[in-house]
Short mmCIF file of C-alpha atoms in Angstrom, two decimals:
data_model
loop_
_atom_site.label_atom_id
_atom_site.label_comp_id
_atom_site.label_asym_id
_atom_site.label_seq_id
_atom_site.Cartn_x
_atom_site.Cartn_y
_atom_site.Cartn_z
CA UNK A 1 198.85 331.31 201.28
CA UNK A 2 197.81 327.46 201.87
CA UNK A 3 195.96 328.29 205.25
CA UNK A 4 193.75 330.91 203.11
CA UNK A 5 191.94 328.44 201.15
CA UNK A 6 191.80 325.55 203.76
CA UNK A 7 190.98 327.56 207.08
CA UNK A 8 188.73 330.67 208.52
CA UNK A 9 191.16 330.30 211.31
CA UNK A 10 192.20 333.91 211.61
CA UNK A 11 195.75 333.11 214.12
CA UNK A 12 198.05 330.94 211.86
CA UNK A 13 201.30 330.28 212.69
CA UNK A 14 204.13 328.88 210.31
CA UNK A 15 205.89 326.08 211.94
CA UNK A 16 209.73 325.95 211.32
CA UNK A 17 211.06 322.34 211.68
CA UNK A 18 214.69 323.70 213.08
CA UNK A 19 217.03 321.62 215.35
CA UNK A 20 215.77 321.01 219.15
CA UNK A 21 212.35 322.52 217.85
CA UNK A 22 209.62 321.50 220.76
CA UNK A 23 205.80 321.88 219.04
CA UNK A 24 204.85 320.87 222.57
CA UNK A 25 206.29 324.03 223.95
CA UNK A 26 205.65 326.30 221.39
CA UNK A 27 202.17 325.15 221.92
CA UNK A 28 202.11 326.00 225.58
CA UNK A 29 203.44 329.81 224.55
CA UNK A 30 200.72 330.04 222.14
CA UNK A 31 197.88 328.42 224.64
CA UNK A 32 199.08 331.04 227.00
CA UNK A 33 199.41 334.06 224.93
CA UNK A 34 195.29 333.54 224.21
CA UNK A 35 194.95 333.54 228.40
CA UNK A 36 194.01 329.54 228.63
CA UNK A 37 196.67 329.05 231.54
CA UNK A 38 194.93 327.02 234.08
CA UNK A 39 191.70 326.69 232.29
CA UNK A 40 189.73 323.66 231.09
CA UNK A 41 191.30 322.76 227.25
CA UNK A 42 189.72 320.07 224.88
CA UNK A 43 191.86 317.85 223.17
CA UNK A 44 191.15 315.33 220.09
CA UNK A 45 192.71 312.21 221.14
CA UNK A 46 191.29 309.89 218.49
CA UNK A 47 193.47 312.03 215.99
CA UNK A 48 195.32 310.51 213.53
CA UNK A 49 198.22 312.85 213.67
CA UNK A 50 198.50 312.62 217.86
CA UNK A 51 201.11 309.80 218.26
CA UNK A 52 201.84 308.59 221.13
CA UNK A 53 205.19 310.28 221.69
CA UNK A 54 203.55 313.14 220.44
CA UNK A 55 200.61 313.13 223.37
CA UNK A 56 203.33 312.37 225.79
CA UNK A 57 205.60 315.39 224.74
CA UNK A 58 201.91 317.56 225.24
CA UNK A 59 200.82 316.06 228.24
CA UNK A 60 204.29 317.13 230.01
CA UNK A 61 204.48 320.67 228.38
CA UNK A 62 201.18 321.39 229.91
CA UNK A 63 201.56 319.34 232.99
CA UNK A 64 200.40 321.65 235.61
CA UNK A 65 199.42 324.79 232.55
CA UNK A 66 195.96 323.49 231.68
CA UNK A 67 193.84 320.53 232.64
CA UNK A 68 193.41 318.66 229.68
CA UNK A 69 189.99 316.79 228.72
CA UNK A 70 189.11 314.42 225.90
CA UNK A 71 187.51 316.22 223.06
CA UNK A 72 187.81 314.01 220.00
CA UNK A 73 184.12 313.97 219.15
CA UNK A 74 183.83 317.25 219.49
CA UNK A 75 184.66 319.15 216.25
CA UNK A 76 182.92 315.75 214.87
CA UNK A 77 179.55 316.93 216.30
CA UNK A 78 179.96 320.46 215.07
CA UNK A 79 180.40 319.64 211.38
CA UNK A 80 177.44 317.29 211.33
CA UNK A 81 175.39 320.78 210.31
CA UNK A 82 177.05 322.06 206.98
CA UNK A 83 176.94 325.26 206.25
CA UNK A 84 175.36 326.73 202.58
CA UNK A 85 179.07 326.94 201.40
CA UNK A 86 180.08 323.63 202.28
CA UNK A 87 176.85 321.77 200.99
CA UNK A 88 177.39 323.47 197.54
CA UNK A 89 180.95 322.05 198.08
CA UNK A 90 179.28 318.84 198.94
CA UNK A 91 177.51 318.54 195.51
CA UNK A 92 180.04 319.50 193.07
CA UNK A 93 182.17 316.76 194.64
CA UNK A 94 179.08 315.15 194.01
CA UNK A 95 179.02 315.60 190.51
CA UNK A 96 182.33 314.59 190.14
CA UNK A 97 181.93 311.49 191.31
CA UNK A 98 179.22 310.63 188.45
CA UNK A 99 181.37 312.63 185.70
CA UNK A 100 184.21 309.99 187.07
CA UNK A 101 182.23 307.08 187.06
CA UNK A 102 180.78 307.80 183.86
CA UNK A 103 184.70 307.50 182.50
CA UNK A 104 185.35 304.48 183.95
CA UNK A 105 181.94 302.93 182.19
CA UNK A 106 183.37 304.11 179.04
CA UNK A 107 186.99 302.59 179.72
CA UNK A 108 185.59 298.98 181.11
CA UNK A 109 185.38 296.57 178.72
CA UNK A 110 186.81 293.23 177.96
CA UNK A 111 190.49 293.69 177.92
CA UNK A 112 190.86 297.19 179.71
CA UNK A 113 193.56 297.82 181.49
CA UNK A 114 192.66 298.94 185.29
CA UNK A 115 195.56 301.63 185.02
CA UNK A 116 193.67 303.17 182.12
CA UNK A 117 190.23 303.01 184.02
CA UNK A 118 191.47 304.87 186.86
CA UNK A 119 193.39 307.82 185.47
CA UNK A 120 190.13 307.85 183.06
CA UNK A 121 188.39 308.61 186.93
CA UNK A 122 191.10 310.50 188.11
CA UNK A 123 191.19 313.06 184.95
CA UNK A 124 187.55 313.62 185.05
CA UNK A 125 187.75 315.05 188.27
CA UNK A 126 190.92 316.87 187.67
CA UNK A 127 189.56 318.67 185.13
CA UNK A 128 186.47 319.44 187.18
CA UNK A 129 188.16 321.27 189.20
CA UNK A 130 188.26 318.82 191.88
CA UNK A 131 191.28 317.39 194.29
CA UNK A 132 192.74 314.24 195.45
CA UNK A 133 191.33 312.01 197.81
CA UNK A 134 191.73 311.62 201.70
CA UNK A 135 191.98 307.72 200.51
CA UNK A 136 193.44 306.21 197.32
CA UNK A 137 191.18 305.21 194.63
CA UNK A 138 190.20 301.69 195.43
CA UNK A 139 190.04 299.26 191.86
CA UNK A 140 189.74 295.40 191.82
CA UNK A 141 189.05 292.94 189.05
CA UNK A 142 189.07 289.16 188.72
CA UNK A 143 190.75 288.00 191.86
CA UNK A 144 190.77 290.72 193.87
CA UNK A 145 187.19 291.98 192.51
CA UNK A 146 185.60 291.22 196.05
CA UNK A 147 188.32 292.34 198.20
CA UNK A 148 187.23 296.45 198.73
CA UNK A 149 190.67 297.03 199.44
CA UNK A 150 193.20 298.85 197.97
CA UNK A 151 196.41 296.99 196.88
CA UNK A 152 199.25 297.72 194.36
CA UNK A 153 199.47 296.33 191.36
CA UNK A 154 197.28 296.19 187.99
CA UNK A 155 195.93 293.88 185.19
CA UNK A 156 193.85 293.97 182.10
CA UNK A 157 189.81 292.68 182.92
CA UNK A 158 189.05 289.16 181.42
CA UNK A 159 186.29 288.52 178.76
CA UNK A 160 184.24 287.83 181.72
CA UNK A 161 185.13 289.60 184.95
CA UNK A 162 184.32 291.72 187.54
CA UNK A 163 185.26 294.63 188.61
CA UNK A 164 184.66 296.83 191.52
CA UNK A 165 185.14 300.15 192.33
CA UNK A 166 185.37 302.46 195.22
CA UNK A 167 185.87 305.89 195.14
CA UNK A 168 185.39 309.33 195.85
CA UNK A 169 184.93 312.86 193.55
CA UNK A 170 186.57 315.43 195.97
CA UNK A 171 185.67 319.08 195.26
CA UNK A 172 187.44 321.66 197.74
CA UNK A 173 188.57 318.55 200.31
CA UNK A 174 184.75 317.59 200.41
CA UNK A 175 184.64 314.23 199.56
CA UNK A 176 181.23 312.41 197.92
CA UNK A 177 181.81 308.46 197.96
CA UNK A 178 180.54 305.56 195.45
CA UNK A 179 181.00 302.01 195.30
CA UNK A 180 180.56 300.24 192.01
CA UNK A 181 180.09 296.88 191.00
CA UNK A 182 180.58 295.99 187.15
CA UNK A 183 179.95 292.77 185.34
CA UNK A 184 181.95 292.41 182.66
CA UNK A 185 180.94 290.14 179.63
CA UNK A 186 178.81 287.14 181.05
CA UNK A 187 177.52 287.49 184.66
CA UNK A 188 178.47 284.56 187.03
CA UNK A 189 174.79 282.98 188.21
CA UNK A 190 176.40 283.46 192.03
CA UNK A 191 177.06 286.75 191.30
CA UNK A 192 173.13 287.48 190.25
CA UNK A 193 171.70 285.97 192.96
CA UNK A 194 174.26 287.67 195.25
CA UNK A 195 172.67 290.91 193.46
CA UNK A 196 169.27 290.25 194.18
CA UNK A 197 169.81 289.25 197.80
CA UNK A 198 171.38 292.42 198.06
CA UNK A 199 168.55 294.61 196.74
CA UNK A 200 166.45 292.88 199.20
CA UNK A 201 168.07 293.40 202.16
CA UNK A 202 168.41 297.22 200.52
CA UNK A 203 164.23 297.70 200.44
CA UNK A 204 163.74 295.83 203.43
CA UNK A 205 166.14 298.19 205.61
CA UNK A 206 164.40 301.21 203.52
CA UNK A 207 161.05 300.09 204.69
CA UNK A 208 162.55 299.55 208.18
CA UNK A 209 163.92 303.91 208.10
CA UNK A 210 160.98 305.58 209.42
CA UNK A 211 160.61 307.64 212.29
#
């Protein structure tokens, strides 16, 4: 049932995690029952999922079945062109992302707790329709308002703070990404002329994008 919404992939095949089980192996049954023995195959080794062990367990099971070749930019390439379907998936996970950053503008205030301001983000996209994201939901306030990292832990915003935010409204695992900068009660001089620089360097690289 899962496969049917995430894949066109018309051949799926459950996996059963039983003792001595050898994906490797299966995988060399399955290569061969679509006629690939001693062909050229393509395979993505700057995947996340492809441990080591995992490449080495491959690379023997097919050790003299297939020559293998380094494909990892491949499927990358391919999915630069979206199709009608995904673009429209592409903007409501855009629209998500500004109906959740709208909530966390009407959480942030003097006081707020960060915990509040992100399930505020999180709902709106829930009830959007929308999905988690590939990443968590990166928040950051006082401290840690520079740091565009995610870490555990959460606090209530200062009279006068910052707070940054970086995050993505997902619609149908189509992510659309924003990064957010809020200045909360009286903005730090440093932080305004950090601003300014910024917008600077933002129209100079526009006027620099032409063909």
């Amino acid at each position: 049932l899962q496969a049917r919404f995430t894949s066109v992939v018309p051949d799926v095949r459950i996996w059963v995690d039983r003792e001595n089980a050898s994906p490797a192996t299966e995988l060399r049954a399955i290569l061969a029952e679509h006629g690939l023995q001693g062909r050229r195959l393509g395979i993505e080794l700057e995947a996340y999922g492809l441990t080591a062990r995992k490449w080495k367990d491959v690379e023997t099971a097919l050790e003299g079945f297939a020559m293998l070749e380094d494909a990892s930019d491949l499927v990358t390439r391919l999915r630069v062109v979206k199709s009608p379907a995904e673009l429209a998936f592409i903007r409501r996970a855009a629209a998500l992302t500004d109906e959740a950053l709208a909530a966390a503008e009407a959480t942030a205030g003097p006081g707020a707790f960060e915990g509040d301001i992100l399930a505020a983000m999180q709902g709106a996209i829930y009830r959007g329709g929308g999905d988690d994201p590939a990443n968590e939901q990166i928040i950051g306030s006082g401290p840690g308002a520079l740091m565009c990292r995610y870490y555990t832990g959460r606090r209530h915003l200062d009279a006068n703070d910052l707070l940054t935010l970086e995050f993505a409204g997902v619609y149908r695992h189509y992510h659309a990404c924003l990064m957010r900068t809020f200045v909360i009660g009286k903005a730090d001089p440093r932080v305004v002329d950090m601003h300014k620089a910024a917008v600077e360097a933002l129209h100079a690289a526009e006027a620099a994008l032409v063909p």
